[in-house]
CSV table of C-alpha atoms in Angstrom, one decimal:
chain,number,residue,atom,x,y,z
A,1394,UNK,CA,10.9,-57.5,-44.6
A,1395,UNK,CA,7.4,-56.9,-44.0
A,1396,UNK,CA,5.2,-54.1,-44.9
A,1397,UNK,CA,1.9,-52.6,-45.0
A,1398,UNK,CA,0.1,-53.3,-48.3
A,1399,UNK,CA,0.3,-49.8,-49.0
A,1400,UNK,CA,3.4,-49.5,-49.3
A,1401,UNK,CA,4.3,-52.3,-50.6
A,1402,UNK,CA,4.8,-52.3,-54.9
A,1403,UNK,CA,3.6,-55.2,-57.1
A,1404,UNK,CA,6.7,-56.1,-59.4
A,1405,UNK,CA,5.5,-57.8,-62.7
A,1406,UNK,CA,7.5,-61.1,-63.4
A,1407,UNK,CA,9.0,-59.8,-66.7
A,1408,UNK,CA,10.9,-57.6,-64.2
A,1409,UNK,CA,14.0,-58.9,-63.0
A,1410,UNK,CA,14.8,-58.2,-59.1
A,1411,UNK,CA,18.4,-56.6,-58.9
A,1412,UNK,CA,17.3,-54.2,-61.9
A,1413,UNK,CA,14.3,-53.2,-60.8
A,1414,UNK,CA,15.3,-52.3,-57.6
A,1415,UNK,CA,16.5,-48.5,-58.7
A,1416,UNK,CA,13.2,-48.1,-60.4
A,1417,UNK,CA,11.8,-47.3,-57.0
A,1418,UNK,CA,14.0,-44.4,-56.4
A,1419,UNK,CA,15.5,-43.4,-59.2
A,1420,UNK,CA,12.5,-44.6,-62.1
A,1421,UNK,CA,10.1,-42.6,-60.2
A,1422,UNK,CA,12.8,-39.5,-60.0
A,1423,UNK,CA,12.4,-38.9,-63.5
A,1424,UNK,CA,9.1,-40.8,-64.5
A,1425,UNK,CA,7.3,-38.6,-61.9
A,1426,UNK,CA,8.5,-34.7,-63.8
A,1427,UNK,CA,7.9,-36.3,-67.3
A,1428,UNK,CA,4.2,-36.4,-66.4
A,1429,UNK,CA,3.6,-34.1,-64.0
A,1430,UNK,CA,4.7,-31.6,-66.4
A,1431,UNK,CA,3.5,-32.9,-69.7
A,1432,UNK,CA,7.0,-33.9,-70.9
A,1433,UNK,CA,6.0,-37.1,-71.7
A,1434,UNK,CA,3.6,-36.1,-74.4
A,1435,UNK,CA,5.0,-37.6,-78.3
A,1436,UNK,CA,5.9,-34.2,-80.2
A,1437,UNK,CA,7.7,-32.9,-77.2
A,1438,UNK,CA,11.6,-32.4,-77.3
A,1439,UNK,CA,12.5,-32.7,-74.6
A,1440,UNK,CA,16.8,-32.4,-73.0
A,1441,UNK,CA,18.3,-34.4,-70.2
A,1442,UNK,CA,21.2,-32.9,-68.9
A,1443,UNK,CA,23.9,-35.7,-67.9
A,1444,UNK,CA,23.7,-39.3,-68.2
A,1445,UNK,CA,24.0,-41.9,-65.2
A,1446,UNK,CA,22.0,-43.0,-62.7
A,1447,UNK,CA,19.2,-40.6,-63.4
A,1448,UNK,CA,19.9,-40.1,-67.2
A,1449,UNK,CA,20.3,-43.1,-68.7
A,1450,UNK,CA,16.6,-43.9,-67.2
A,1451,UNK,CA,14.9,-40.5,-68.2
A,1452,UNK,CA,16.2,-41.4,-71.4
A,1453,UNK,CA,14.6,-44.8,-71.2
A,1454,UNK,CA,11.1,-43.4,-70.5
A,1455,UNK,CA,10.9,-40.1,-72.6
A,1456,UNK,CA,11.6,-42.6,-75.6
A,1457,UNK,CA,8.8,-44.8,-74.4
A,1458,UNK,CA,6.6,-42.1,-74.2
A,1459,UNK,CA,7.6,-41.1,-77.7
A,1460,UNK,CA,9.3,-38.7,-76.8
A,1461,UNK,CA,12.4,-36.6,-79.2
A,1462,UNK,CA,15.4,-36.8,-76.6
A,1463,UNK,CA,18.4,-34.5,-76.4
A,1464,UNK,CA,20.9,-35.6,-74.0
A,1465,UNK,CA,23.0,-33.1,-72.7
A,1466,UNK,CA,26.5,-33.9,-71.6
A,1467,UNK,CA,30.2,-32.4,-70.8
A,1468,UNK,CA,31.5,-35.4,-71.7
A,1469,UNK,CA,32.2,-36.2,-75.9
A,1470,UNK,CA,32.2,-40.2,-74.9
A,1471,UNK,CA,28.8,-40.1,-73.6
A,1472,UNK,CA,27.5,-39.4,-77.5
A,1473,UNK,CA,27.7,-43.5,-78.7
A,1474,UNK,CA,26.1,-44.2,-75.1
A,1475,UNK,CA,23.0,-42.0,-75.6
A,1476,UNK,CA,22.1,-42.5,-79.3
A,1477,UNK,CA,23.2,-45.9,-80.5
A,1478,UNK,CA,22.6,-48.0,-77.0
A,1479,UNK,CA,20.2,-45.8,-75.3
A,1480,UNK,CA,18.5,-44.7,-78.4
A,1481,UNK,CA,18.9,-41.0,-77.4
A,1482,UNK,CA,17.7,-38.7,-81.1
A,1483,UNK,CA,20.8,-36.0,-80.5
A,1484,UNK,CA,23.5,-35.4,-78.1
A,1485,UNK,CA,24.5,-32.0,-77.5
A,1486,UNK,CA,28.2,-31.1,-75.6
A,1487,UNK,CA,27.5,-28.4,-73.2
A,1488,UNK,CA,31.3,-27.2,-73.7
A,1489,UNK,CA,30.5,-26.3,-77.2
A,1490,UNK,CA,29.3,-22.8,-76.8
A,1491,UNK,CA,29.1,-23.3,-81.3
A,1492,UNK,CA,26.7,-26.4,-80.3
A,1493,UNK,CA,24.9,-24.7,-77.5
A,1494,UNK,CA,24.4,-21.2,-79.6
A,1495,UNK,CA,23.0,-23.4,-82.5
A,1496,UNK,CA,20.7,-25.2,-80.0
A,1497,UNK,CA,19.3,-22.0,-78.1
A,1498,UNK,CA,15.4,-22.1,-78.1
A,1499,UNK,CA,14.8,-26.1,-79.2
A,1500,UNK,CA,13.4,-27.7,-76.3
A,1501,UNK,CA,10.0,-27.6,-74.9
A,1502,UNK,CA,11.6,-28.8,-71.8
A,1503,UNK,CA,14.6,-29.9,-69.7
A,1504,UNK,CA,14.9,-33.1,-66.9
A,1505,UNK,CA,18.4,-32.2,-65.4
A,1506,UNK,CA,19.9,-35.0,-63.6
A,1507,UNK,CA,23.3,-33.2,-62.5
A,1508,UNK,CA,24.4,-33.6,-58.9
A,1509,UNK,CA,27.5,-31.6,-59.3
A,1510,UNK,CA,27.4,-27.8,-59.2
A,1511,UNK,CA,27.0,-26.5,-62.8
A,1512,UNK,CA,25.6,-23.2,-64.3
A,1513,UNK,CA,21.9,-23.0,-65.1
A,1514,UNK,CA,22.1,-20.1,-67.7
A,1515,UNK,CA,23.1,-21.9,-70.7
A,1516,UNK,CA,20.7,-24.7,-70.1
A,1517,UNK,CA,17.8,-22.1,-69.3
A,1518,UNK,CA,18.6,-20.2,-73.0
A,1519,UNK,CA,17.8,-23.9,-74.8
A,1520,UNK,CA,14.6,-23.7,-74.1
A,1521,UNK,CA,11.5,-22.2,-75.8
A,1522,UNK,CA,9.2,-20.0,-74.4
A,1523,UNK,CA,7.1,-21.1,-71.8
A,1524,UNK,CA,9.9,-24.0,-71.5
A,1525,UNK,CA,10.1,-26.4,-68.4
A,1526,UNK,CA,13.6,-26.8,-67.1
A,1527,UNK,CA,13.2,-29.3,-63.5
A,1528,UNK,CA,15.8,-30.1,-60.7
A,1529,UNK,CA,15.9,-33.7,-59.9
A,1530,UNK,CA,19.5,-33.8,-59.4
A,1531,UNK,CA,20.9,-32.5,-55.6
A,1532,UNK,CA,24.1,-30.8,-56.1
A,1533,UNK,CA,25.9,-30.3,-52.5
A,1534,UNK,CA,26.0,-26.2,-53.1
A,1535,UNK,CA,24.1,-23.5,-54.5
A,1536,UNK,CA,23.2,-23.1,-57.5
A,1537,UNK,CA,23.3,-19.5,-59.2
A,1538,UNK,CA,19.9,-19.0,-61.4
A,1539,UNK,CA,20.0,-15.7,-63.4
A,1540,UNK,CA,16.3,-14.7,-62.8
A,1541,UNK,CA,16.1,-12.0,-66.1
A,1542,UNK,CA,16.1,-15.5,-68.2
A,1543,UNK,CA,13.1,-16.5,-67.1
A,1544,UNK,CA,11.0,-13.4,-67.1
A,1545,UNK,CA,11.9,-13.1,-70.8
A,1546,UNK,CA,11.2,-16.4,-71.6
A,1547,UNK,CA,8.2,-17.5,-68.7
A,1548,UNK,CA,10.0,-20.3,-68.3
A,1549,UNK,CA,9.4,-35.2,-56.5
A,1550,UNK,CA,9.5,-37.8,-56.0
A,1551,UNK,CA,6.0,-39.5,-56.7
A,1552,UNK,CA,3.9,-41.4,-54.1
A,1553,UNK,CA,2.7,-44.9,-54.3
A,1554,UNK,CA,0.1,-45.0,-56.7
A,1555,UNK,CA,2.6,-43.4,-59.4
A,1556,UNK,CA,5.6,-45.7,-58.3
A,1557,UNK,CA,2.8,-48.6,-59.7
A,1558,UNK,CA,2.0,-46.8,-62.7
A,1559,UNK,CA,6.0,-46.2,-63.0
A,1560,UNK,CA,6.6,-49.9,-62.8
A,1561,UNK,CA,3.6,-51.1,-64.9
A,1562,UNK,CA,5.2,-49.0,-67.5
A,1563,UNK,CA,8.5,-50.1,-67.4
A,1564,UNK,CA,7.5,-53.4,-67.5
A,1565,UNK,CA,5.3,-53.1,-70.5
A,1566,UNK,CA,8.3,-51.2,-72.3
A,1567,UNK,CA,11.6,-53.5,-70.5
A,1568,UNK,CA,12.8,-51.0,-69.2
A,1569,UNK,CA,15.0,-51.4,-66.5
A,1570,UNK,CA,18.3,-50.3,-64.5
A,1571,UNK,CA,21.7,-50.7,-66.0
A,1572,UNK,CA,23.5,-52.1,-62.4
A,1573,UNK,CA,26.2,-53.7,-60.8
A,1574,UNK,CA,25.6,-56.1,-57.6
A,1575,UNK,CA,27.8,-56.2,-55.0
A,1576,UNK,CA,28.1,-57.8,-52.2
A,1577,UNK,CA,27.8,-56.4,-48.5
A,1578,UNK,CA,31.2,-55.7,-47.4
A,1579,UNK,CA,31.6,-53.5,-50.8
A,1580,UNK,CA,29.4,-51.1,-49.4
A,1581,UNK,CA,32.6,-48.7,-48.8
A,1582,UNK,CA,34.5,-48.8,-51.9
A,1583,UNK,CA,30.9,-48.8,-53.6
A,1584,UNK,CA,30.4,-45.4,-51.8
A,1585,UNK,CA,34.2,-44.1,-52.7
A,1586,UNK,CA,33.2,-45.2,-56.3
A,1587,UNK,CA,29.8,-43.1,-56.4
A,1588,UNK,CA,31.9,-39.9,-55.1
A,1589,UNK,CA,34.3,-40.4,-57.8
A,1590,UNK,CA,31.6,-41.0,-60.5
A,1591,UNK,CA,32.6,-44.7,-61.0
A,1592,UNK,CA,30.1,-46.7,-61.8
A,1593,UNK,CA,27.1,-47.5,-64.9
A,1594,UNK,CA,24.5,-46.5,-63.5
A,1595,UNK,CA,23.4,-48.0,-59.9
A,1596,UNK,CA,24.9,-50.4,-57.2
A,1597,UNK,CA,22.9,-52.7,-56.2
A,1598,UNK,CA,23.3,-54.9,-52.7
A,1599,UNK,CA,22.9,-58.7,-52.7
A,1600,UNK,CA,21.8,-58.4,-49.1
A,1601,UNK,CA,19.7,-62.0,-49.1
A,1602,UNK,CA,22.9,-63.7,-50.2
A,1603,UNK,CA,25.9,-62.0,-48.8
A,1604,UNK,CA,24.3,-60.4,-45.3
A,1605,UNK,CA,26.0,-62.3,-42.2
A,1606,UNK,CA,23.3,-64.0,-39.8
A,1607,UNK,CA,23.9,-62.6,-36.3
């Protein structure tokens, strides 16, 4: 593939291909909000609501930056995943309504990663005033959002230079995709998989090796 310069991004060699790749979509998803907003300042506490694709790498850079991560999950066996291999400080099951009352007014911010339709109230109530809550998921229907919330509490993607930055960064800290490569002619049952929520975290396609020559 060729490209113009400009668009083109300069992958360090500590970076390995295949996990690198999702950096340029997904890394910049949630690099981009952390600093845009000033969530990747140390001090902040800052929640991430569900962990895959998305998750598992905002996690990755907010602890880079220093960051005091909360992930957020409906899922109990997400908890060893987020703190003891993704190094996530507390895990917080948005079931518990105990767990969520105790947690009301923490976080100075929220990345939420969810793609699935899922209420915004309880997550808005976590955080503190003047709190940051940003969409980087894309859930296929509407999403209700109680306005009264935020008036009480005053509560994309980057472009090319940032992608760089986003990069530089993750290879400085290793940080990098958890994937699995497949081949072309997976491409189906990959896609049945991602609607079904099977897989940790990204496909990847080995196009150079497994792509028939016409």
């Amino acid at each position: 593939v060729v490209v113009d310069e400009h668009f083109g991004v300069k992958l360090p060699d500590n970076i390995p291909l295949d996990a690198a790749a999702p950096l340029l979509c997904a890394g910049i998803t949630v690099y981009s909000p952390l600093k845009h907003f000033g969530l990747s300042k140390p001090g902040i506490h800052l929640g991430i609501v569900g962990l895959g694709g998305l998750g598992h790498l905002a996690v990755r850079f907010a602890k880079a930056f220093g960051v005091k991560v909360t992930v957020i999950s409906t899922s109990i066996s997400k908890k060893e995943e987020a703190i003891d291999r993704l190094g996530a400080d507390e895990f917080l099951l948005s079931t518990d309504s105990d767990q969520m009352q105790g947690a009301m007014g923490t976080l100075d911010g929220i990345i939420d990663t969810v793609s699935a339709k899922h209420p915004l109230l309880p997550l808005i109530l976590l955080l503190k005033t003047n709190g940051k809550i940003v969409m980087v998921g894309a859930p296929d229907k509407p999403l209700d959002l109680p306005v009264f919330p935020l008036l009480l509490g005053r509560k994309l993607i980057g472009g090319m230079k940032e992608t760089q930055e986003m990069i530089n960064f993750a290879a400085k800290h290793n940080i990098t995709t958890d994937i699995e490569v497949i081949p072309m002619d997976y491409v189906n049952t990959a896609m049945d998989r991602v609607a079904k929520g099977n897989v940790k975290y990204r496909f990847v396609i080995d196009v150079g090796n497994t792509l028939k020559s016409s």
